[in-house]
Amino acid sequence: MKQLMLGNQAVARGLYEAGCRVVSSYPGTPSTEITEQVSLYDEVYAEWAPNEKVAMEVALGASIGGARSFCAMKHVGLNVAADPLFTAAYTGVNAGMVICVADDQGMHSSQNEQDSRHYAVSAKVPMVEPADSQECIDFVKAAYEISEQFDTPVILRTCTRVAHSQSIVETGERTELPLKAYAKDPKKYVMMPANAVGRHVFVEERMQKLAAFAETSGLNRVEMGDRKIGIVTAGICYQYVKEAFPQASVLKLGMVHPMPVRMIQEFAAQVETLYVVEELDPVIENHCKVNGIRVDGGKNLFGLLGELSQRKVAQALGQECPEPVSFGEQVPVRPPVLCPGCPHRGLFYVLSKLKVMVSGDIGCYTLGALPPLGALDTTICMGASISGLHGFNQARGGDSAQKSVAVIGDSTFMHSGITGLIDITYNRGHSTVLVLDNSITGMTGHQQNPTTGLTLKNQPTPQVSIEKICEAAGVKRIRVVDPNELTELEAVLKEELAAEEPSVIITRRPCALLKQVKHNPPFWIDPERCKSCKMCMKIGCPAIHMENGKAVIDDTLCVGCDLCQRMCSFGAIKTSAEVQG
Amino acid sequence: MGQVKSIMIVGVGGQGSLLASKLMGNVLMAQGFDVKVSEVHGMAQRGGSVVTYVKYGEKVYSPVIEMGEADVIVSFEKLEAARWLPYLKQGGKLIVNDQEISPMPVITGAMAYPEGILEKLREKQVDVVALDALSLAHQAGSAKAVNVVLIGVLSSMLDFPDEVWQETIEKTVPAKFLELNRRAFALGRGH
């Protein structure tokens, strides 16, 4: 059946059709919907793992156990899972194993824009890269074939514009595969030095076979057109090239590691000028150059930064593009904001007021860095808030631990915050850690996690207790507060900052966007009572703005959380009941 | 079928552009076009400026729309119309909901919300259609139906039969909101 499908949904469809049985992932934009979508198929076991390393190990275990398996992550997630990746490359697989990594060129929702192709090169595993939703389905299937034929995990690389674009696909039926037999094979699966030495030989031989396969694989194809311009490209860049230069000759690489040599040489010989169009790093370009293939234009024209587009490709090759209509004056930027009713807002207001150093982490609460809250000092990677704070305080000594906190969400704490906390208690630190428990993985669009009591498939499961984990890690001072109770929160923060031992404050209030969170009717500001002091503006709520010198609440945005009411000393902010009464 | 047409749907995260783009994708598929619909999920959705690209024709390659390429821009908010104007073709159509949502730099007082946006847009080489979609949505029964009101306006500029829109709305929106959305669509289409 023909249908319009999101790239991520198409990857999930490909998994279903390919007979995949086990999926384990950690959410990360732009990869999240793959796992959500595949969980809708009863034939596939799918789960959220606490982090990407666990997810990849689950997938590898499932492959060794004889089932086609899969894990998905964003580009930075592959850093976390790099450890199992490099050794899975040695063990190889039993049933096929596919790893999806979704890059985020342009950093729409990421802290860096690393190019994941380097992982395929350094781990010595094949990588395929689809350019639209149909290829997402087809390449997943091809990846399983390669995985089983060559005894290797295969990486499927997507990017934001493939993962989050819908295009038309033709779906097929599921191929139900029997579970493969499992036979104990220490030489293949026990990677102690003596065995690993042998497997490294296998890996290098496998790379040679894969390189030969790349020369004839249908994943790579030539579309000969005008021979004046020849373009070697892959993935989403193929689409930009075809739109900018529909007449040009194109070599589209579906397999981006290992890449063919002879095929590119032959293509290069047939065209007058050869360009390489790729985003981020010159991976294809360097491959050409190392193999003595003349490249007339690559990174010197397209640069190393961000996303390309049909316009950028056309302009870089000297083509005229339409002149944009300009508005003629500066338009205020509209950065993302903490939602109305967000439980993080009160916390960041208090932290900002106390002027403490805030070691931040990855999640919605990263938005607490923006004005007017401006609370965060650092954001690096998952879990770094806690370990980074420990290092900061060890370096500065004195009363540093009395003037600094780490903030980390419930899901991020499960992902990689616990080890940092253990580092603090084990090494006699005094740091104060705030776990912002909003009962969900928020930024990626509401995924369950080990602290929520529900699985990916919404089955009830025991909740992991953040309190008990902290206690077991050796933290004696554990406090739980509602972050909207500003007075109590401030008092607790002062006490715990002063304490000369490690403490954890769990700020607990569910995300305002959760369905089970009941919203109150919107609040209203009495213009007679409003003294224009702008105290209510200090919490940076998008539902409050100034109009004719008075604060006004937008009743289409307000969810009645009452935080602004707590800020007002003049009783100007009223509930609908107060207004009516 | 011919040349590829490009439509951008822009607004503020939370205004319902995902449903609008889903409706468009389904209508265009029903009309037999090749279609690509592209949007960015994740951090940008948290009250930030959001954009959806819809492209259709005989064969669509790139899912993104670049500066000077859009045939139509549907803007759910005035400031966003100004922000994305450079993406419109000379002479392109700009449908603008006459609603102001202050971005954070305006709320904090760091910048002012530009005055007279609609007047300034009308001075450009583009065809501006402005309306109070929020009032029409209220009239239909809910402020949340702004998105479908605006798709209604867009539908009046595209030469597809009414049945196709009606069937697609029925297939795309949840049954309990069907009548609301039908009313919202009709109010936009008749605008």
Coordinates of C-alpha atoms in Angstrom, one line a residue, chain A residues 42 69 75 90 96 130 155 307 333 388 393 417 483:
Chain A
D42 CA 3.0 -6.8 18.5
S69 CA 17.8 -6.9 16.6
H75 CA 24.6 11.0 17.1
Y90 CA 34.9 -7.9 16.5
G96 CA 21.4 -9.6 11.9
P130 CA 19.0 6.4 3.1
I155 CA 25.0 1.2 11.0
E307 CA 23.1 21.7 6.7
V333 CA 14.1 36.0 17.6
G388 CA 31.3 18.3 36.3
N393 CA 34.2 22.1 43.5
G417 CA 23.8 10.7 36.5
P483 CA 9.4 23.3 43.0

